[in-house]
Coordinates of C-alpha atoms and ligand atoms in Angstrom, one line a residue:
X1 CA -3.2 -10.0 -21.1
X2 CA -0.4 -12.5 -21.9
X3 CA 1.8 -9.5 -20.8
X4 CA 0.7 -8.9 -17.6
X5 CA 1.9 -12.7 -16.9
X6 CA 5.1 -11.9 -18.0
X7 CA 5.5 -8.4 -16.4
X8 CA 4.5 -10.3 -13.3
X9 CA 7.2 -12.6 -13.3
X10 CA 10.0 -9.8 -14.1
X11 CA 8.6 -7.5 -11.2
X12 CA 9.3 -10.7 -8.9
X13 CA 12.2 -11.0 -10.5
X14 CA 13.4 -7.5 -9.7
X15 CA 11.9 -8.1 -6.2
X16 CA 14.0 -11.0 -5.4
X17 CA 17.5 -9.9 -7.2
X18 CA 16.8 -6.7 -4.6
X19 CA 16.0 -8.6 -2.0
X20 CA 19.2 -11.2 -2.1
X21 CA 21.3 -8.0 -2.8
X22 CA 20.1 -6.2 0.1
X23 CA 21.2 -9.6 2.3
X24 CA 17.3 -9.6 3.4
X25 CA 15.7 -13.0 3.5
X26 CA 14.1 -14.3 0.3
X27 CA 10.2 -13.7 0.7
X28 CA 10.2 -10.6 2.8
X29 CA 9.1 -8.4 0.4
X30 CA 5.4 -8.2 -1.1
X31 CA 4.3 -7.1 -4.2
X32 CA 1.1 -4.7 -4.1
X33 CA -0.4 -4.9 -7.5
X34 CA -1.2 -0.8 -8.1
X35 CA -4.4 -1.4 -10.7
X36 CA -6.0 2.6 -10.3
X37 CA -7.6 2.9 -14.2
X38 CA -7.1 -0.5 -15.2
X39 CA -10.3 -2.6 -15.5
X40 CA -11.4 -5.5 -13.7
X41 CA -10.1 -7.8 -16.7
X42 CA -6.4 -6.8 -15.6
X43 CA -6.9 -7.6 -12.0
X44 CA -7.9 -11.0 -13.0
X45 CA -5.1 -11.7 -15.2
X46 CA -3.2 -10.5 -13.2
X47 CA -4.8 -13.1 -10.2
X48 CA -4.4 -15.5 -12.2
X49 CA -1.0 -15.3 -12.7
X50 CA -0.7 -15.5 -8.8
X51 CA -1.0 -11.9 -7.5
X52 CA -3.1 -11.4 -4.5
X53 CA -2.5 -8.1 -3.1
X54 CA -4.1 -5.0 -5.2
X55 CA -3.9 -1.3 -4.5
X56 CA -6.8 1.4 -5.6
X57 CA -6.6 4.4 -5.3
X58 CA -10.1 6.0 -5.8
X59 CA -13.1 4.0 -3.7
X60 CA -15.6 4.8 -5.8
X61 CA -13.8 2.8 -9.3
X62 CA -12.1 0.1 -6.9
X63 CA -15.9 -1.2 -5.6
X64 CA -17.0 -0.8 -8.7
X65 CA -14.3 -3.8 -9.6
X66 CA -14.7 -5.3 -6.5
X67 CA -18.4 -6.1 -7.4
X68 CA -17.4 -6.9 -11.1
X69 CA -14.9 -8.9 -9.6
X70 CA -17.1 -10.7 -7.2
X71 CA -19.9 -12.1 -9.8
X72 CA -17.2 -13.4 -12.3
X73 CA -15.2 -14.8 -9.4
X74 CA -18.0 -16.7 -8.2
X75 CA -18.2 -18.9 -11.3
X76 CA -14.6 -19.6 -11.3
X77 CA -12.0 -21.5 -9.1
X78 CA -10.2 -18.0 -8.3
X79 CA -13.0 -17.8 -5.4
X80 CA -10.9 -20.4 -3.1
X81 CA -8.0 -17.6 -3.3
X82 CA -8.7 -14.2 -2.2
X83 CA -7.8 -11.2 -3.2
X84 CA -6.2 -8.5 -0.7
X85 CA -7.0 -5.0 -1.4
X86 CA -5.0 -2.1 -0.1
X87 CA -6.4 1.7 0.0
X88 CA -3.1 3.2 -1.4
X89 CA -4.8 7.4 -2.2
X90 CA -5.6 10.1 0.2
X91 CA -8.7 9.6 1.7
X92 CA -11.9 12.0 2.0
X93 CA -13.9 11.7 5.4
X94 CA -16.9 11.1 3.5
X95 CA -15.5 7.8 2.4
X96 CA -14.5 6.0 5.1
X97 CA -17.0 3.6 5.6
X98 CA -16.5 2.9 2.4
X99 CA -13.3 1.7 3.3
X100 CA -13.5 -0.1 6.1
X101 CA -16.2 -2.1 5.0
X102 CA -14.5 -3.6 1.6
X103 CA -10.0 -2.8 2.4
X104 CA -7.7 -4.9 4.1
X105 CA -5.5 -2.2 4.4
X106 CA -5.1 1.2 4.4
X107 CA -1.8 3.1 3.2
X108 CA -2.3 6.5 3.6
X109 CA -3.8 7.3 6.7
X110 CA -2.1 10.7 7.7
X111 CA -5.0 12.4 10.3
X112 CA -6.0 10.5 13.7
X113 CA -9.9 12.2 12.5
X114 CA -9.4 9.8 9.3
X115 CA -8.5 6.7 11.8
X116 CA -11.1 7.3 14.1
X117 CA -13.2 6.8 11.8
X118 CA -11.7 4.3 9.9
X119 CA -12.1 2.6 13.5
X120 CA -15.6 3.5 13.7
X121 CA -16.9 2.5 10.3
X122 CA -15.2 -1.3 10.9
X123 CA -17.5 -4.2 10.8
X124 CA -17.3 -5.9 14.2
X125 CA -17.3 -9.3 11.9
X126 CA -14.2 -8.3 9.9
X127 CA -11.0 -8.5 11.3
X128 CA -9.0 -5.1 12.4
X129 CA -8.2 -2.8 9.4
X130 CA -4.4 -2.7 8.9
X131 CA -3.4 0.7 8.6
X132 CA 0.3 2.2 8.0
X133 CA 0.9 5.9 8.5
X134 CA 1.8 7.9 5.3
X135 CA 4.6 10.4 6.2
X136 CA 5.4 13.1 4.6
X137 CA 9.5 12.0 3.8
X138 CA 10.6 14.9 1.3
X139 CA 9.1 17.7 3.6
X140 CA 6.7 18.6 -0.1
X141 CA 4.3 21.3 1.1
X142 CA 2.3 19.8 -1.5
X143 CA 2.3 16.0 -0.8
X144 CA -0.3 14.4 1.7
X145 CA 1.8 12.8 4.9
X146 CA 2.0 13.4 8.3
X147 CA 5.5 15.6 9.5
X148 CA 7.8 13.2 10.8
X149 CA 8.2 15.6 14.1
X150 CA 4.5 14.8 14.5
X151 CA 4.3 10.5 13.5
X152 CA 4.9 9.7 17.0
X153 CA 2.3 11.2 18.8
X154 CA -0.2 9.8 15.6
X155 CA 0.9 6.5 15.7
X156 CA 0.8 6.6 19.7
X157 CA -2.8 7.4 19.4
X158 CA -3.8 5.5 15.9
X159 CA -2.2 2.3 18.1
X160 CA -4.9 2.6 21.2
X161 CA -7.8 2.7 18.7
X162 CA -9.7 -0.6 18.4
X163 CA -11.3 -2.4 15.0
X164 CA -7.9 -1.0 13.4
X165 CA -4.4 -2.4 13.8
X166 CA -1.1 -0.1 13.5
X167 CA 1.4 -2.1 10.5
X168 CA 4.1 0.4 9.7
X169 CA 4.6 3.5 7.5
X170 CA 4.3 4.6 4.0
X171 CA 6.2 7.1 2.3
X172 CA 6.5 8.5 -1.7
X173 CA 9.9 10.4 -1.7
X174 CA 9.8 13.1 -4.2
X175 CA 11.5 12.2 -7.8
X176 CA 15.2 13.4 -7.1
X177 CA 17.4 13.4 -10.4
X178 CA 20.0 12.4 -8.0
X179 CA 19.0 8.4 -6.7
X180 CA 21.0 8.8 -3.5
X181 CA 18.6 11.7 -2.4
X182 CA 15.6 9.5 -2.9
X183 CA 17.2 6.6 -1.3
X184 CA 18.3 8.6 1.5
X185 CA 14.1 9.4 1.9
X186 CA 13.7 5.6 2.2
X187 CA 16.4 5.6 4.7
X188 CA 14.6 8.3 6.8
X189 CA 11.7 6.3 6.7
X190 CA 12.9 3.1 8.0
X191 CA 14.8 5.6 10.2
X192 CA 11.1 6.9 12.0
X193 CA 9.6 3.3 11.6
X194 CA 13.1 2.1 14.2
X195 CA 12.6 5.3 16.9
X196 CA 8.4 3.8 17.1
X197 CA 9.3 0.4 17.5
X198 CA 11.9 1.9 20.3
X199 CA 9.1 3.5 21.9
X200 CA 7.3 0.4 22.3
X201 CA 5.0 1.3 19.3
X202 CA 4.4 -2.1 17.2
X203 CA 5.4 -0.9 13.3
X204 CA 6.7 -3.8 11.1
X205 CA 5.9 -2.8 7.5
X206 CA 7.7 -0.4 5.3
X207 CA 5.2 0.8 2.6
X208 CA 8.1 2.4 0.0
X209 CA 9.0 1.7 -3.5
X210 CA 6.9 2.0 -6.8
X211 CA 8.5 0.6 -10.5
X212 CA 11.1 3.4 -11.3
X213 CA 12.4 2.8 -7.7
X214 CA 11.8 -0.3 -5.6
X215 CA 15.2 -1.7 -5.8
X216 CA 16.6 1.2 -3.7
X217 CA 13.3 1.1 -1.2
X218 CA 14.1 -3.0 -0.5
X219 CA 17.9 -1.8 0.0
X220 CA 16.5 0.6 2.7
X221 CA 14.0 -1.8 4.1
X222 CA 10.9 -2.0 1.9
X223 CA 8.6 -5.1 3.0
X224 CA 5.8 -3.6 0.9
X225 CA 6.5 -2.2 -2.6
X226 CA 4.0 -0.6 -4.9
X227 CA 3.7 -1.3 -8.9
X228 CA 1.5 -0.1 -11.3
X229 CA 3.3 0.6 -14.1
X230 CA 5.6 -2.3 -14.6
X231 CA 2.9 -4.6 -14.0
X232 CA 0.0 -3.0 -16.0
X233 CA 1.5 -0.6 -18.6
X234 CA 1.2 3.3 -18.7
X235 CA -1.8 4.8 -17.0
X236 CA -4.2 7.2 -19.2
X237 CA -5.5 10.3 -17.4
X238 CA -9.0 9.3 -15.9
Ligands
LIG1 C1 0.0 5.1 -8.6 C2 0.7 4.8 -7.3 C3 1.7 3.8 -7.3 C4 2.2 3.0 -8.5 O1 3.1 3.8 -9.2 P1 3.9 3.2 -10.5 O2 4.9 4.3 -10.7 O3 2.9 3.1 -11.6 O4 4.4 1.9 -10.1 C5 2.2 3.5 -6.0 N1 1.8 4.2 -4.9 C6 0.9 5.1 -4.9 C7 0.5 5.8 -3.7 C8 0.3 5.5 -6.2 O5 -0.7 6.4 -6.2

């Protein structure tokens, strides 16, 4: 665990060097901790070291650590310091209570049937559900993501529904050999995120960048990076 501490520190690091070289203010970027297959333990260590924010991917294996989580937490001082947890994978209907009773945020929204009911499911004693729209940034048939030709009228509707609150956009440009091409997919991001905010739609946060490629997303306006692998190590298949 002593190297999760110290992959911590470097990801900052990485963060901040970015950050500074992108003439952004210092602190403008946060770290999302991606933990999908790593247990419990990591997410502790990795609290302890001062991360707050985690990203799941899969509901069922993040409550599962949530409630692991939750009886060790109790018996230690980590309780006074929260953790933040972010849905970061594509989302089944079936799940959405799920999710709206136990995220903070939710990534990867891409359907207004998903935020309706992420809306729906949302306990009137929590606050709103922070949800960015996942686009769709390299045109993959494959990838999840709303079309960019269609985010507007999305995030004009997603913005008028109540228990959830619009935060920005979240995109995974597909690998490019060439880093220009992928950095040019952060750029068309930030790009969509400018034409919302001109239509009077409220979009702050930039949800772009993972550990091969976060220092080109914080050039182009990341203000929420994703890392798993820098932080934990390589995944296993699960
Ligand atoms: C797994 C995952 C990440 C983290 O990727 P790394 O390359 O391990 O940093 C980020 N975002 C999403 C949506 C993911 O599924």
């Amino acid at each position: 665990m002593f190297a999760i501490a110290s992959n911590l520190q470097a990801i900052l690091q990485r963060i901040e060097a970015a950050t500074a070289a992108a003439r952004r203010p210092a602190g403008s970027v946060a770290l999302i901790a991606v933990s999908k297959t790593f247990p419990a333990a990591a997410i502790e260590a990795a609290h302890a070291a001062g991360q707050r924010a985690f990203g799941e991917n899969y509901v069922q294996e993040a409550l599962a650590k949530m409630a692991e989580l939750e009886a060790r937490r109790a018996l230690t001082s980590g309780a006074d310091r929260p953790l933040e947890w972010h849905m970061i994978g594509p989302i089944q209907s079936n799940k959405t209570r799920a999710i709206a009773e136990h995220f903070d945020w939710v990534h990867s929204v891409d359907r207004l049937a998903i935020a309706e009911r992420l809306a729906r499911h949302r306990p009137a004693h929590l606050a709103p559900l922070n949800l960015c729209l996942q686009v769709n940034i390299s045109g993959e048939a494959t990838k999840s993501g709303v079309a960019p030709e269609q985010l507007p009228a999305l995030a004009r509707a997603v913005s008028l529904l109540p228990g959830v609150r619009l935060r920005g956009l979240m995109g995974i440009p597909e690998p490019a050999p060439e880093p220009t091409r992928e950095r040019s997919a952060f750029a068309a991001l930030r790009v969509l995120r400018d034409v919302l905010r001109e239509a009077q739609i409220g979009v702050d946060e930039l949800s772009m960048g993972m550990s091969a490629d976060l220092e080109p997303a914080i050039l182009e306006g990341a203000t929420m990076v994703r890392v798993g692998t820098a932080l934990f190590g390589v995944r296993h298949a699960v």
